Short mmCIF file of C-alpha atoms in Angstrom, two decimals:
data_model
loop_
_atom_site.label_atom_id
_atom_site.label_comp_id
_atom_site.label_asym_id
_atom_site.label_seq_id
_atom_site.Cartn_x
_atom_site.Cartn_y
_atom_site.Cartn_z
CA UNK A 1 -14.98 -8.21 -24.93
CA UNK A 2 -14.77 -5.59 -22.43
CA UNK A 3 -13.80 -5.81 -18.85
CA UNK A 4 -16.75 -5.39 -17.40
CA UNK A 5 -17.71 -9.00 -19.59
CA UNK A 6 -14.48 -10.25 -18.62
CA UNK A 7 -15.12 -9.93 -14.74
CA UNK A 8 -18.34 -11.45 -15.43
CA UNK A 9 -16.91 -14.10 -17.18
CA UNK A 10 -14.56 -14.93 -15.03
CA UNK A 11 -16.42 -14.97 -11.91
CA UNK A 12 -18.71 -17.94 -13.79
CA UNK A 13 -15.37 -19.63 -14.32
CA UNK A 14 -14.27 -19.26 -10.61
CA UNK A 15 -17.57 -20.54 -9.64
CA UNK A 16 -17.58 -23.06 -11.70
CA UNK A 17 -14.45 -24.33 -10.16
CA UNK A 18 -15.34 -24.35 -7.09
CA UNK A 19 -18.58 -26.41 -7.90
CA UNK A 20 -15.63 -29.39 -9.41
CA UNK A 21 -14.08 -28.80 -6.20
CA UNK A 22 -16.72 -29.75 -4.15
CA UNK A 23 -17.90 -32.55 -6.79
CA UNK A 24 -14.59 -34.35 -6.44
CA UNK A 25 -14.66 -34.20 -2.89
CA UNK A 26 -17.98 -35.98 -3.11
CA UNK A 27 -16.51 -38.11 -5.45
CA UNK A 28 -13.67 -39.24 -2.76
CA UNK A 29 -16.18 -39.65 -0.63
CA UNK A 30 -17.97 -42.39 -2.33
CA UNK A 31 -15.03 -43.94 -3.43
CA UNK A 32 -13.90 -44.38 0.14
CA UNK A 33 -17.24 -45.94 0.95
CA UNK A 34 -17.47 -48.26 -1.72
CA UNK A 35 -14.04 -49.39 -1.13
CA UNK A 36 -13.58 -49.51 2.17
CA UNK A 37 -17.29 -49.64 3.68
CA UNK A 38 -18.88 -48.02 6.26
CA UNK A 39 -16.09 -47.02 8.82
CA UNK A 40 -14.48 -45.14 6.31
CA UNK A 41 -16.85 -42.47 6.29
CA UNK A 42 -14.84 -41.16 9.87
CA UNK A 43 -11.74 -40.25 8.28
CA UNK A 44 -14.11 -37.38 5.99
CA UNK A 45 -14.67 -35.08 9.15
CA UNK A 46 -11.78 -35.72 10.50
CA UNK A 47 -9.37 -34.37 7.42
CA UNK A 48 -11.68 -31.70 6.73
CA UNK A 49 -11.28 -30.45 10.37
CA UNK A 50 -7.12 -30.72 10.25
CA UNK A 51 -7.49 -29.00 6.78
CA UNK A 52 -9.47 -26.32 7.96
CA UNK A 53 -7.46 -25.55 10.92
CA UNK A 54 -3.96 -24.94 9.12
CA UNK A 55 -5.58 -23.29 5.97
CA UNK A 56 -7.70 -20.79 8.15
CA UNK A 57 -5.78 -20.05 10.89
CA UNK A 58 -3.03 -18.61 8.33
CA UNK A 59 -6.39 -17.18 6.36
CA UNK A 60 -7.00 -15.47 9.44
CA UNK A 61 -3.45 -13.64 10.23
CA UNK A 62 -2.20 -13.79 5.83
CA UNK A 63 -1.09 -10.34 6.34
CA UNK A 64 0.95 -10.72 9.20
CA UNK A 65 2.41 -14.23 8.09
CA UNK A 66 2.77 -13.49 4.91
CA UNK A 67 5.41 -10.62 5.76
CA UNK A 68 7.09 -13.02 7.60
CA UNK A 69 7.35 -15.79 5.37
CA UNK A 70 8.46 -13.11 2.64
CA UNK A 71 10.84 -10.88 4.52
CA UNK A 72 8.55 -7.89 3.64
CA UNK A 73 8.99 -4.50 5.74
CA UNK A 74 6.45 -2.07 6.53
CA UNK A 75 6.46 1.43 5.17
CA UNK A 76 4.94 4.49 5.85
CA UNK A 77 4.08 7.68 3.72
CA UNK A 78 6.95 9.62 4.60
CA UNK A 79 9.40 6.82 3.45
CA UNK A 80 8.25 6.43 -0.48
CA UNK A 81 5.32 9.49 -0.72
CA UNK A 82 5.60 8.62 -4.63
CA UNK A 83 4.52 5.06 -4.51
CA UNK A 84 1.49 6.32 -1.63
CA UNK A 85 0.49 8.81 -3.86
CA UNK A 86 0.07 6.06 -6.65
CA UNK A 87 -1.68 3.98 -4.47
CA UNK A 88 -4.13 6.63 -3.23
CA UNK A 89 -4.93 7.12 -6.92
CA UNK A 90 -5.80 3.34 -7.21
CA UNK A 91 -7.65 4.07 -3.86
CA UNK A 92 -9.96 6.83 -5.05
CA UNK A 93 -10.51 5.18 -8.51
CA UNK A 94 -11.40 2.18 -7.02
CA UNK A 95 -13.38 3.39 -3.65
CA UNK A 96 -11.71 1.17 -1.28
CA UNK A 97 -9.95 1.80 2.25
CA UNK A 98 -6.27 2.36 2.13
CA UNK A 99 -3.69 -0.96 2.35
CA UNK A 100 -1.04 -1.32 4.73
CA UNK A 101 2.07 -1.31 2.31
CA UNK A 102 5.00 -2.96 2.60
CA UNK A 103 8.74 -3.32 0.68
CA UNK A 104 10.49 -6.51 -0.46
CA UNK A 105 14.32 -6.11 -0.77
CA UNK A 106 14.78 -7.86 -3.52
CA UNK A 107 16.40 -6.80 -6.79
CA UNK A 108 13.59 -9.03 -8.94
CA UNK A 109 10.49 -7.27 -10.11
CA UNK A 110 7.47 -8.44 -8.34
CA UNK A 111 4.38 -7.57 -6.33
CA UNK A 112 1.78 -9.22 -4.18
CA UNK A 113 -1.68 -8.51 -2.07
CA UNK A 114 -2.74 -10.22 0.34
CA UNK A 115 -5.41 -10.26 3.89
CA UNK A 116 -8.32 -11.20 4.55
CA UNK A 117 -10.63 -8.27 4.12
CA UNK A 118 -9.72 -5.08 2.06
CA UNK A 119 -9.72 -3.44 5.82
CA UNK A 120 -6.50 -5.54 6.68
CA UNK A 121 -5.34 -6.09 3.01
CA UNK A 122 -1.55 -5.71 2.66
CA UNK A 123 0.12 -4.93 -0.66
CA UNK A 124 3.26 -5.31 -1.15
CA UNK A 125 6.37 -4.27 -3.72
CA UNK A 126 10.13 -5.64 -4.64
CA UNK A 127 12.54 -2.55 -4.53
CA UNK A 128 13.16 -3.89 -8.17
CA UNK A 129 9.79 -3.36 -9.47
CA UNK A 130 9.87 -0.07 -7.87
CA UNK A 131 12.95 0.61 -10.17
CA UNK A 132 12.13 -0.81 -13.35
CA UNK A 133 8.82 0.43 -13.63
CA UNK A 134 7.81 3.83 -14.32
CA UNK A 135 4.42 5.80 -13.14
CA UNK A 136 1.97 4.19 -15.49
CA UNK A 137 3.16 0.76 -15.10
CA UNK A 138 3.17 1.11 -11.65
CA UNK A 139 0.11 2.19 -11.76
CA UNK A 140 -1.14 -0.51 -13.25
CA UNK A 141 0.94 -3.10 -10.90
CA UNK A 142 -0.92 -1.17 -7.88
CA UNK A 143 -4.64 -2.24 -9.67
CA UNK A 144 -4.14 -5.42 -10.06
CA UNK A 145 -3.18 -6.09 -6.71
CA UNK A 146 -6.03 -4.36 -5.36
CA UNK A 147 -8.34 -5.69 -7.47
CA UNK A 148 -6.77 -9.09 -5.72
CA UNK A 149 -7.75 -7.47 -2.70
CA UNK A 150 -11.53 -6.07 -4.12
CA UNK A 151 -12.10 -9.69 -5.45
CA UNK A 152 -11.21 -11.23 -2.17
CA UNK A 153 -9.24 -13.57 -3.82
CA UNK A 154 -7.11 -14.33 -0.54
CA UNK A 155 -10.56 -15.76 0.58
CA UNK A 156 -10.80 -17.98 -2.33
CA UNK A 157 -7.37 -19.44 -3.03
CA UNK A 158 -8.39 -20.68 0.75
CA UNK A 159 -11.37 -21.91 -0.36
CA UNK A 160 -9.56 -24.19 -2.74
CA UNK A 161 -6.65 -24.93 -1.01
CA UNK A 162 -9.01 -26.40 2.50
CA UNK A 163 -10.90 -28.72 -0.11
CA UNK A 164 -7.73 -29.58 -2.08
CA UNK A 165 -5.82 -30.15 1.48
CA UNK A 166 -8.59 -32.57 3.10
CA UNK A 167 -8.81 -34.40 -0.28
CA UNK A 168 -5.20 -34.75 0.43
CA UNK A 169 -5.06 -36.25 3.73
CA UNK A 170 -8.34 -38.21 2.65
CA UNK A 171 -6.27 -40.21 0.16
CA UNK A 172 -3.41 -40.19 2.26
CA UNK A 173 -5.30 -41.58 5.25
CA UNK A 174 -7.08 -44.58 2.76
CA UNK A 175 -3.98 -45.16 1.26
CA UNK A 176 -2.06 -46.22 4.43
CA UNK A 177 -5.53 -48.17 5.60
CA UNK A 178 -4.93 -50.15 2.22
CA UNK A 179 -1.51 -50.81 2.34
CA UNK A 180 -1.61 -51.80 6.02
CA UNK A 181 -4.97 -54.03 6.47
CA UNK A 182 -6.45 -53.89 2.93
CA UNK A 183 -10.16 -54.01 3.06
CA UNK A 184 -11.64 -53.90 6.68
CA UNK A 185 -15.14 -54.63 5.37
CA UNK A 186 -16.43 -57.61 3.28
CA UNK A 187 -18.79 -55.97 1.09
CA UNK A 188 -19.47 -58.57 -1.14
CA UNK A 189 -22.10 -57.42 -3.04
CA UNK A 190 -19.66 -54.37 -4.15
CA UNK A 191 -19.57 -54.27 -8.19
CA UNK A 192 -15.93 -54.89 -8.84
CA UNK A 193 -16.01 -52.17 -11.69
CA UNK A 194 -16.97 -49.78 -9.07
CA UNK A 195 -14.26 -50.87 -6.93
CA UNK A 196 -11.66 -50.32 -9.31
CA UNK A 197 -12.74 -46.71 -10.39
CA UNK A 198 -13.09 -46.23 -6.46
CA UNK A 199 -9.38 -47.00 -6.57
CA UNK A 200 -8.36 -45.14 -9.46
CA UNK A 201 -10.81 -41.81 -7.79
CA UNK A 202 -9.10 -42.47 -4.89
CA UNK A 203 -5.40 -42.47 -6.45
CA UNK A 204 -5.71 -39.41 -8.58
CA UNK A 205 -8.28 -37.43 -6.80
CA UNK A 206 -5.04 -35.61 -5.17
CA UNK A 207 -3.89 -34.61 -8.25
CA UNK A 208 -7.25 -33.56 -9.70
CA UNK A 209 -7.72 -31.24 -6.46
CA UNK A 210 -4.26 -29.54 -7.23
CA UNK A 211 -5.08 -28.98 -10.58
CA UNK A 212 -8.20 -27.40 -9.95
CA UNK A 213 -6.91 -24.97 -7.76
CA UNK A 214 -4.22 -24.11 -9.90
CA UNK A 215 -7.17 -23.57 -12.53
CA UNK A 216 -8.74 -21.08 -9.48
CA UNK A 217 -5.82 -19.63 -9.12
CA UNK A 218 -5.26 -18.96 -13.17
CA UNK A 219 -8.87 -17.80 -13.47
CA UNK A 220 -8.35 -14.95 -10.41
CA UNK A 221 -4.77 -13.94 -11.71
CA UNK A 222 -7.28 -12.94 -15.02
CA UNK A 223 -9.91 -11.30 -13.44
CA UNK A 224 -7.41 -9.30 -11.41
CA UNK A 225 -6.55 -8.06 -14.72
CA UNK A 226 -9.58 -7.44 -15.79
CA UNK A 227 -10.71 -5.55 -12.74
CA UNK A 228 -7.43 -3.55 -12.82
CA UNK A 229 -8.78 -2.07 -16.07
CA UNK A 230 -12.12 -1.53 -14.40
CA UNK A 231 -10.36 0.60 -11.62
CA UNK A 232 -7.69 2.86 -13.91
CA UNK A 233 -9.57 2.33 -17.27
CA UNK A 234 -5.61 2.39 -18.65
CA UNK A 235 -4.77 -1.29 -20.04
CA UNK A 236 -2.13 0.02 -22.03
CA UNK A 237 -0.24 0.85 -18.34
CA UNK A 238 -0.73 -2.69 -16.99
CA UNK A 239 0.06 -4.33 -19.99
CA UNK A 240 3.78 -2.71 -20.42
CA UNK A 241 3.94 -3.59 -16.54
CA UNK A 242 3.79 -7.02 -17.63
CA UNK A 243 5.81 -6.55 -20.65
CA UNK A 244 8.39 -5.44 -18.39
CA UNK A 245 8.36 -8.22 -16.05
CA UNK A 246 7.68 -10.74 -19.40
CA UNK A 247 11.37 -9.41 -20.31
CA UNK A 248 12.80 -9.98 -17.01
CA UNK A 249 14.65 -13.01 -16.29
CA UNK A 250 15.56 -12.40 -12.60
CA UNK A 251 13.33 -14.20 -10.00
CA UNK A 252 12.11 -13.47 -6.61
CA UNK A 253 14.45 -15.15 -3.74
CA UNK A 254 11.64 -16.92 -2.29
CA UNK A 255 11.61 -18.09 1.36
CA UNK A 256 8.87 -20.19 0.72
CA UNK A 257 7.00 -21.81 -1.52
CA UNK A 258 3.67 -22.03 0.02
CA UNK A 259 3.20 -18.64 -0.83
CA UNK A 260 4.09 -18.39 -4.53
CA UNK A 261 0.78 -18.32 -5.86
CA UNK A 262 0.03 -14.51 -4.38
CA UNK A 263 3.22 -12.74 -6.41
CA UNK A 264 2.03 -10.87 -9.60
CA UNK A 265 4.47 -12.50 -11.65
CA UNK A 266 4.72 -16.35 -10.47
CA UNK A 267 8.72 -16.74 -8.73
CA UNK A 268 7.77 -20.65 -9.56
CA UNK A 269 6.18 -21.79 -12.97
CA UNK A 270 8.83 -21.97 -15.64
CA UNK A 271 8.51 -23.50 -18.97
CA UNK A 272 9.58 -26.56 -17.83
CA UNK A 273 6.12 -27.16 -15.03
CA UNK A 274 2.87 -27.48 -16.73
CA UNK A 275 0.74 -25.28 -17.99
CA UNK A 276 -2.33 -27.51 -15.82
CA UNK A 277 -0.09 -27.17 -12.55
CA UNK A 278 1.01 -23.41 -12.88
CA UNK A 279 -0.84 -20.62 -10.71
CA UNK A 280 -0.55 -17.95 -13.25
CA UNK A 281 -1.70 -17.55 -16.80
CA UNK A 282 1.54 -17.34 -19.16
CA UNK A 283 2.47 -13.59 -18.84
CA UNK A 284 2.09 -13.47 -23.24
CA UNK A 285 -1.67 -14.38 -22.92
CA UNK A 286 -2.12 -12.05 -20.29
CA UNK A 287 -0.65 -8.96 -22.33
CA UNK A 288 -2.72 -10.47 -25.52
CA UNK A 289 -5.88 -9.77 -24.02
CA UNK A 290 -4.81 -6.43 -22.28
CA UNK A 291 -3.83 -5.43 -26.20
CA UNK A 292 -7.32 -6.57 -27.07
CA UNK A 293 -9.12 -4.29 -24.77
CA UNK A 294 -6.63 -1.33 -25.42
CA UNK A 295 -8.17 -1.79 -29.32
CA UNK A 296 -11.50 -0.70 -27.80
CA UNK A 297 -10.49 2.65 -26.70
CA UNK B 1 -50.43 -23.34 8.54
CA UNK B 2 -51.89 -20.91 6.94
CA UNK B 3 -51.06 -18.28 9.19
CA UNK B 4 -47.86 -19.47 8.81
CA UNK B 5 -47.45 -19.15 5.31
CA UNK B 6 -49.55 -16.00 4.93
CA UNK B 7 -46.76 -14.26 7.81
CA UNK B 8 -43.62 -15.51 5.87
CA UNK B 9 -44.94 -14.22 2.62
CA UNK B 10 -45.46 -10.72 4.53
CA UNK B 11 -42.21 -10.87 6.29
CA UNK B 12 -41.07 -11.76 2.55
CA UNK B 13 -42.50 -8.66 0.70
CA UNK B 14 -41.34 -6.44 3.88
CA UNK B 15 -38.09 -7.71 3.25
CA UNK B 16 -38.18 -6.79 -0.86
CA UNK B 17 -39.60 -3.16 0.27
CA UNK B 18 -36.42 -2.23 2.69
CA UNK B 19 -33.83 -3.63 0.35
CA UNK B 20 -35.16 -1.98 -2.21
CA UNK B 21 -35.51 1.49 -0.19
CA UNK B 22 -32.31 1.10 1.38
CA UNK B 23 -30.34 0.32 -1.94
CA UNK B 24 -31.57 3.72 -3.30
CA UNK B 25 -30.94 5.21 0.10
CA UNK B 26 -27.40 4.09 0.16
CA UNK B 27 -26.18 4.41 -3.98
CA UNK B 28 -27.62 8.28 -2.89
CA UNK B 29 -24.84 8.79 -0.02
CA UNK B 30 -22.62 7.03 -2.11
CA UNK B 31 -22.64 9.92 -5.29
CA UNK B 32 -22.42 12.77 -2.21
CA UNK B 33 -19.29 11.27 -0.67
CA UNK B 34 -17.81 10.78 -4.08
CA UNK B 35 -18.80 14.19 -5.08
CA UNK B 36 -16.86 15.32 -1.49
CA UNK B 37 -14.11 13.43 -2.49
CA UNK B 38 -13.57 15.65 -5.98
CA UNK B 39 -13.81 18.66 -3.44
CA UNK B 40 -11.17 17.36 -1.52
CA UNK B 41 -9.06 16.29 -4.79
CA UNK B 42 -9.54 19.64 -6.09
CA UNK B 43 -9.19 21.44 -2.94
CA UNK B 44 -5.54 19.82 -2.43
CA UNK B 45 -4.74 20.52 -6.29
CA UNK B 46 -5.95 24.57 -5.69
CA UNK B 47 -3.40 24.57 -2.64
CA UNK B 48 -0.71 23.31 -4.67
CA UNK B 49 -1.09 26.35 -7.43
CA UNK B 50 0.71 29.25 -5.63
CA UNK B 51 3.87 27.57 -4.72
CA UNK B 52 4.08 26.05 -8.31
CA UNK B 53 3.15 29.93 -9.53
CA UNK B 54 6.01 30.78 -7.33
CA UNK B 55 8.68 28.37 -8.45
CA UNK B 56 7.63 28.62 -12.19
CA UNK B 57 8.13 32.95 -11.68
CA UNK B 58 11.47 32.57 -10.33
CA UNK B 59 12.96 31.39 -13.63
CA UNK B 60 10.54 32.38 -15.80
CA UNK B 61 9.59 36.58 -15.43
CA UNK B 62 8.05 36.93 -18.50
CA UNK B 63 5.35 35.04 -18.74
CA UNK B 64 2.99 36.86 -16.70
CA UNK B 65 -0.02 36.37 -18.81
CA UNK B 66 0.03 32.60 -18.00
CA UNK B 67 0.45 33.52 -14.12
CA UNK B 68 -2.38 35.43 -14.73
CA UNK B 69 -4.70 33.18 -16.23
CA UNK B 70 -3.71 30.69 -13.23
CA UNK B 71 -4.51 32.20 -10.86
CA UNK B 72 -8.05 33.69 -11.88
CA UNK B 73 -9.00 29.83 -12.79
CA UNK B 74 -7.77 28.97 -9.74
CA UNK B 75 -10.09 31.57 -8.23
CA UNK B 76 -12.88 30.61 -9.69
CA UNK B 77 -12.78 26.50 -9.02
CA UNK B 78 -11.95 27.80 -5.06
CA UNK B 79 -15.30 29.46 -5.22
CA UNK B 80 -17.29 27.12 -7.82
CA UNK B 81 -20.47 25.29 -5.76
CA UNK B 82 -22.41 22.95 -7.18
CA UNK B 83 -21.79 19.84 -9.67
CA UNK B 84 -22.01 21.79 -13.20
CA UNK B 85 -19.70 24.85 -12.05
CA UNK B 86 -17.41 23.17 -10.15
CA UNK B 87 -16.93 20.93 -13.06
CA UNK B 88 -16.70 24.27 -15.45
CA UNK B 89 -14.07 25.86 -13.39
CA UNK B 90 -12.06 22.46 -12.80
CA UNK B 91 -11.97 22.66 -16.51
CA UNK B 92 -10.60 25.96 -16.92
CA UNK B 93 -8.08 25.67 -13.93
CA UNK B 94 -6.82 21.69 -15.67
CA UNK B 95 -6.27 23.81 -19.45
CA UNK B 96 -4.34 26.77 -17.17
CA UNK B 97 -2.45 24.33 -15.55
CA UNK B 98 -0.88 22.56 -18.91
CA UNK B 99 -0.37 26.08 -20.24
CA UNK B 100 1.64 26.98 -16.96
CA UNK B 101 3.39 23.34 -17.82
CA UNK B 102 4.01 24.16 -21.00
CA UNK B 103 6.03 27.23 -20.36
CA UNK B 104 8.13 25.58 -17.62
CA UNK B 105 8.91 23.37 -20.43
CA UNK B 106 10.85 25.91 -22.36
CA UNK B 107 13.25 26.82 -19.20
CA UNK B 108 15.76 23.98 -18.77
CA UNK B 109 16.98 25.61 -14.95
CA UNK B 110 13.75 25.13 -14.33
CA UNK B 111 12.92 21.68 -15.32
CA UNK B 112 16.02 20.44 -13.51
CA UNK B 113 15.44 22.28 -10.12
CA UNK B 114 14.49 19.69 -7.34
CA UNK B 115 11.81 21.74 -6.21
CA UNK B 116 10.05 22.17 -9.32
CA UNK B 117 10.64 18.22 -10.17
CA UNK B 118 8.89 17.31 -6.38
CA UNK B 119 5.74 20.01 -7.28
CA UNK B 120 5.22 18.19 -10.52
CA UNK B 121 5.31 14.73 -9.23
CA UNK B 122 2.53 16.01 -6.72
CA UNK B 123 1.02 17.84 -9.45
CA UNK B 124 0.72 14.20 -11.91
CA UNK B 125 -0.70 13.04 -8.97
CA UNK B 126 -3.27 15.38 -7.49
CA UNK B 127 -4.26 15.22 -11.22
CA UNK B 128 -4.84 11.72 -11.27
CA UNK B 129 -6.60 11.59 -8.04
CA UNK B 130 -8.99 14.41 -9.63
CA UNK B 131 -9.23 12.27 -12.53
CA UNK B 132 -10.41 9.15 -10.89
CA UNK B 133 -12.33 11.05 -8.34
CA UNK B 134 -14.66 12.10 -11.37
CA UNK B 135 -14.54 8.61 -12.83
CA UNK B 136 -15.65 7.29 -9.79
CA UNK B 137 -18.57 9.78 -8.91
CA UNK B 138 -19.77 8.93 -12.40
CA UNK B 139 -20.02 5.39 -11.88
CA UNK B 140 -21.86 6.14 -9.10
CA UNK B 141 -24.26 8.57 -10.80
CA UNK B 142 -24.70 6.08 -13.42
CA UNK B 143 -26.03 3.64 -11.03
CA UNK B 144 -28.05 5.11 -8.59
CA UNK B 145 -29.23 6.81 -12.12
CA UNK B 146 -29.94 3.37 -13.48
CA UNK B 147 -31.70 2.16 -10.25
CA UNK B 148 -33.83 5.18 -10.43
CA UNK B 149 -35.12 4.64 -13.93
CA UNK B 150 -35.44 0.86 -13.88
CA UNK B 151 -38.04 -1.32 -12.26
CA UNK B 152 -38.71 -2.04 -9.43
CA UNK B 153 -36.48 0.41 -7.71
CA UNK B 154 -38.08 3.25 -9.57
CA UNK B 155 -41.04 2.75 -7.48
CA UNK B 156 -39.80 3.38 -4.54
CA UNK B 157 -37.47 6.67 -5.60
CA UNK B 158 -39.98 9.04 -5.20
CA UNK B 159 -40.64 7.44 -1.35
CA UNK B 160 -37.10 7.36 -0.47
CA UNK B 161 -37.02 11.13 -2.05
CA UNK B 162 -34.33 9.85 -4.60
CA UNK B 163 -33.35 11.24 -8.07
CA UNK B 164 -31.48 10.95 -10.99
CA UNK B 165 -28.23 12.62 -10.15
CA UNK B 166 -26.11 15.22 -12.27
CA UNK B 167 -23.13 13.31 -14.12
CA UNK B 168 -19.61 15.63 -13.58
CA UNK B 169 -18.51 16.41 -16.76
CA UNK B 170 -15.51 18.40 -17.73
CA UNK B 171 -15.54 20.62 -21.15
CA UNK B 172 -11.98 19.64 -22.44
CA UNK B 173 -11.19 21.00 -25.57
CA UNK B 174 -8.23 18.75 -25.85
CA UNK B 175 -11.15 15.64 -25.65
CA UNK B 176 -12.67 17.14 -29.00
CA UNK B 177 -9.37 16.60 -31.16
CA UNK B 178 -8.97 12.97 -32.93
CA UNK B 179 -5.82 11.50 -31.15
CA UNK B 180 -3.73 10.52 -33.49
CA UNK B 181 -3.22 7.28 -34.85
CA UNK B 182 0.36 5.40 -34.40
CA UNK B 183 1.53 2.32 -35.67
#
């Protein structure tokens, strides 16, 4: 499998995803109206509309929030001209307008992308990744974050997490309409199976959403890989990138966790969370198939 | 109704004819601004080569056929027009350069002075940058090639006064030698 097979491939899956999204939110849906009737159908719009608001206003300004939330500081050329001249490789290779760039200090090895269009995409390094890392890898580090940024994947992840919020406060919503007044409606011709899988959709649905969006999330961390290779043609460099941050224990001092999912290596999943709630693929599966494609060279 | 359907299949088939027109039209600009962006590349690696040439002399005296082949490759790629000579003489000047490399190598004053250590970090990169300039105006090539041969945007290359585009491709005879194999 080559990368161009592998972007194609895991487009489908993204797509794919996105399709179960919706489906369980149709799913809550009907679940709400079968259990609690008619009236219920209100509380749709309305936790659509409060998810859309918070998930696309921060859409909207990620680059700007995002340095906030992660204590990143704007550079410019004449501060690092090694790591711009990297980047304008990546650039050139990969025909895209230049990234505002920006330093983490942080002694942990780690990168992100982020913004909304590549024309106000932000990428961003740890001064320990700028350390531990030599030209190739870094290389490598600076595709795969642009290939976040060529894939739009700052659009998707909010994609998934507006549906996976409103299925939230759906659920939320029904669940303090049962506990408080129960059923509103008399439905008596209601199937009493179909009430009690409405109850069980409605219970787990939350839990479901997460899951598929840390499926999304999995499935764009791969194709950022496999665009990476598409842009330097070297997965030999981002593969001892990962190697390197594989063998490194130290984590990321994260301000926040609502934005753990856009680091190249993730500051959160450890062996202990998992694998179905984790936003990265395990680091050792991601080298595996960067070795794979090396063999076709 | 019929008018109706009859205008929406029209405004259908217009539609089909300019995206098809303007696809060609635009892959076209796309292989001349990548081809002006291994100009560029080049252009910035050419202005490099004398103060590299300098630095390399001041520890090195001897070596002046090396200096000399430099600097008439060098010549030649600032003067090369066109896809297939430019490519020739960016060629020549890359095997120069690792020659000139190769001698620095042998100087250890050399290697550890901080102005030859900043010229060869801007050296590895300009290289790169040539290197995936190239890549990049080939991909291009390939597909506006691609789009010319295949149907149905081969019909309209000859409207849109589109061709098949020359692929930039660098005689290396370093490419010809089997790499060899470690385990």
């Amino acid at each position: 499998m080559n990368f161009r097979t592998m972007q194609a491939a895991n487009r489908r899956k993204t797509i794919g995803l996105l399709i179960g999204m919706a489906i369980l939110m149709w799913c809550v849906v009907y679940a709400a109206l079968t259990y609690f009737g008619g009236s219920s159908a209100a509380i749709v719009p309305i936790a659509v509309g409060i998810s859309l608001i918070s998930v696309w206003g921060s859409y909207y300004g990620s680059d700007k929030l995002v340095l906030t939330m992660t204590g990143a500081k704007l550079i410019q050329e004449s501060d690092n001209p090694k790591l711009f001249g990297l980047i304008q490789e990546v650039i050139i290779a990969s025909g895209m307008p230049m990234p505002k760039v920006a330093i983490v200090i942080d002694s942990a090895p780690n990168a992100f992308a982020t913004g909304r269009n590549p024309e106000h995409a932000l990428i961003a390094f740890t001064t320990g990744i700028l350390d531990a890392m030599d030209r190739e890898q870094l290389q490598g580090v600076i595709a795969h974050e642009m290939a976040h940024v060529a894939n739009r994947d700052t659009l998707v992840s909010a994609v998934a997490a507006t549906t996976a919020g409103a299925i939230a406060i759906v659920s939320d919503m029904l669940a303090r309409m049962m506990f408080f007044g129960g059923r509103r409606e008399n439905n008596n011709n209601a199937n009493p199976l179909a009430l009690i899988v409405s109850l069980f959709i409605l219970i787990l649905a939350p839990l479901a959403a997460v899951m598929l969006k840390s499926a999304i999330s999995r499935k764009r961390e791969s194709l950022a890989d496999a665009t990476a290779v598409s842009f330097t043609r070297n997965p030999a460099g981002l593969r001892s990138a990962l190697e390197v941050l594989a063998a490194d224990s130290t984590v990321v001092q994260q301000r926040s966790t609502a934005v753990a999912h856009i680091w190249i290596e993730s500051p959160l999943d450890s062996k202990s969370v998992s694998k179905m709630f984790s936003t990265h693929p395990p680091i050792q599966e991601r080298i595996a198939v960067l070795r794979s494609m090396e063999s076709l060279n | 109704m019929r008018t109706i359907i009859i205008l929406g299949a029209v405004a259908l088939i217009a539609v089909f004819l300019i995206s098809q027109y303007n696809r060609l039209i635009r892959l076209n600009i796309t292989v001349d601004e990548a081809f002006a962006q291994i100009e560029v590349q080049l252009k910035r690696r050419a202005d490099l080569i004398p103060n590299l040439v300098e630095t390399v002399k001041g520890y090195a005296k001897h070596e002046q056929s090396t200096f000399d082949a430099v600097v008439t490759a060098r010549a030649k790629a600032t003067s090369a027009t066109g896809v297939a000579d430019t490519a020739a003489a960016d060629g020549m000047l890359t095997q120069a350069l690792r020659g000139l490399l190769a001698v620095a190598e042998a100087y250890p004053d050399l290697k550890a002075s901080t102005n030859f250590l900043s010229l060869q970090e801007e050296l590895a990169t300009t290289e790169n940058k040539v290197a995936f300039s190239r890549q990049f105006y080939n991909d291009n090539v390939r597909e506006l090639n691609t789009a010319v041969r295949t149907i149905p945007s081969s019909f309209f290359a000859g409207f849109a006064k589109v061709g098949e585009r020359e692929f930039y491709e660098v005689e290396d005879p370093q490419d010809r030698i089997a790499p060899n194999v470690k385990f």
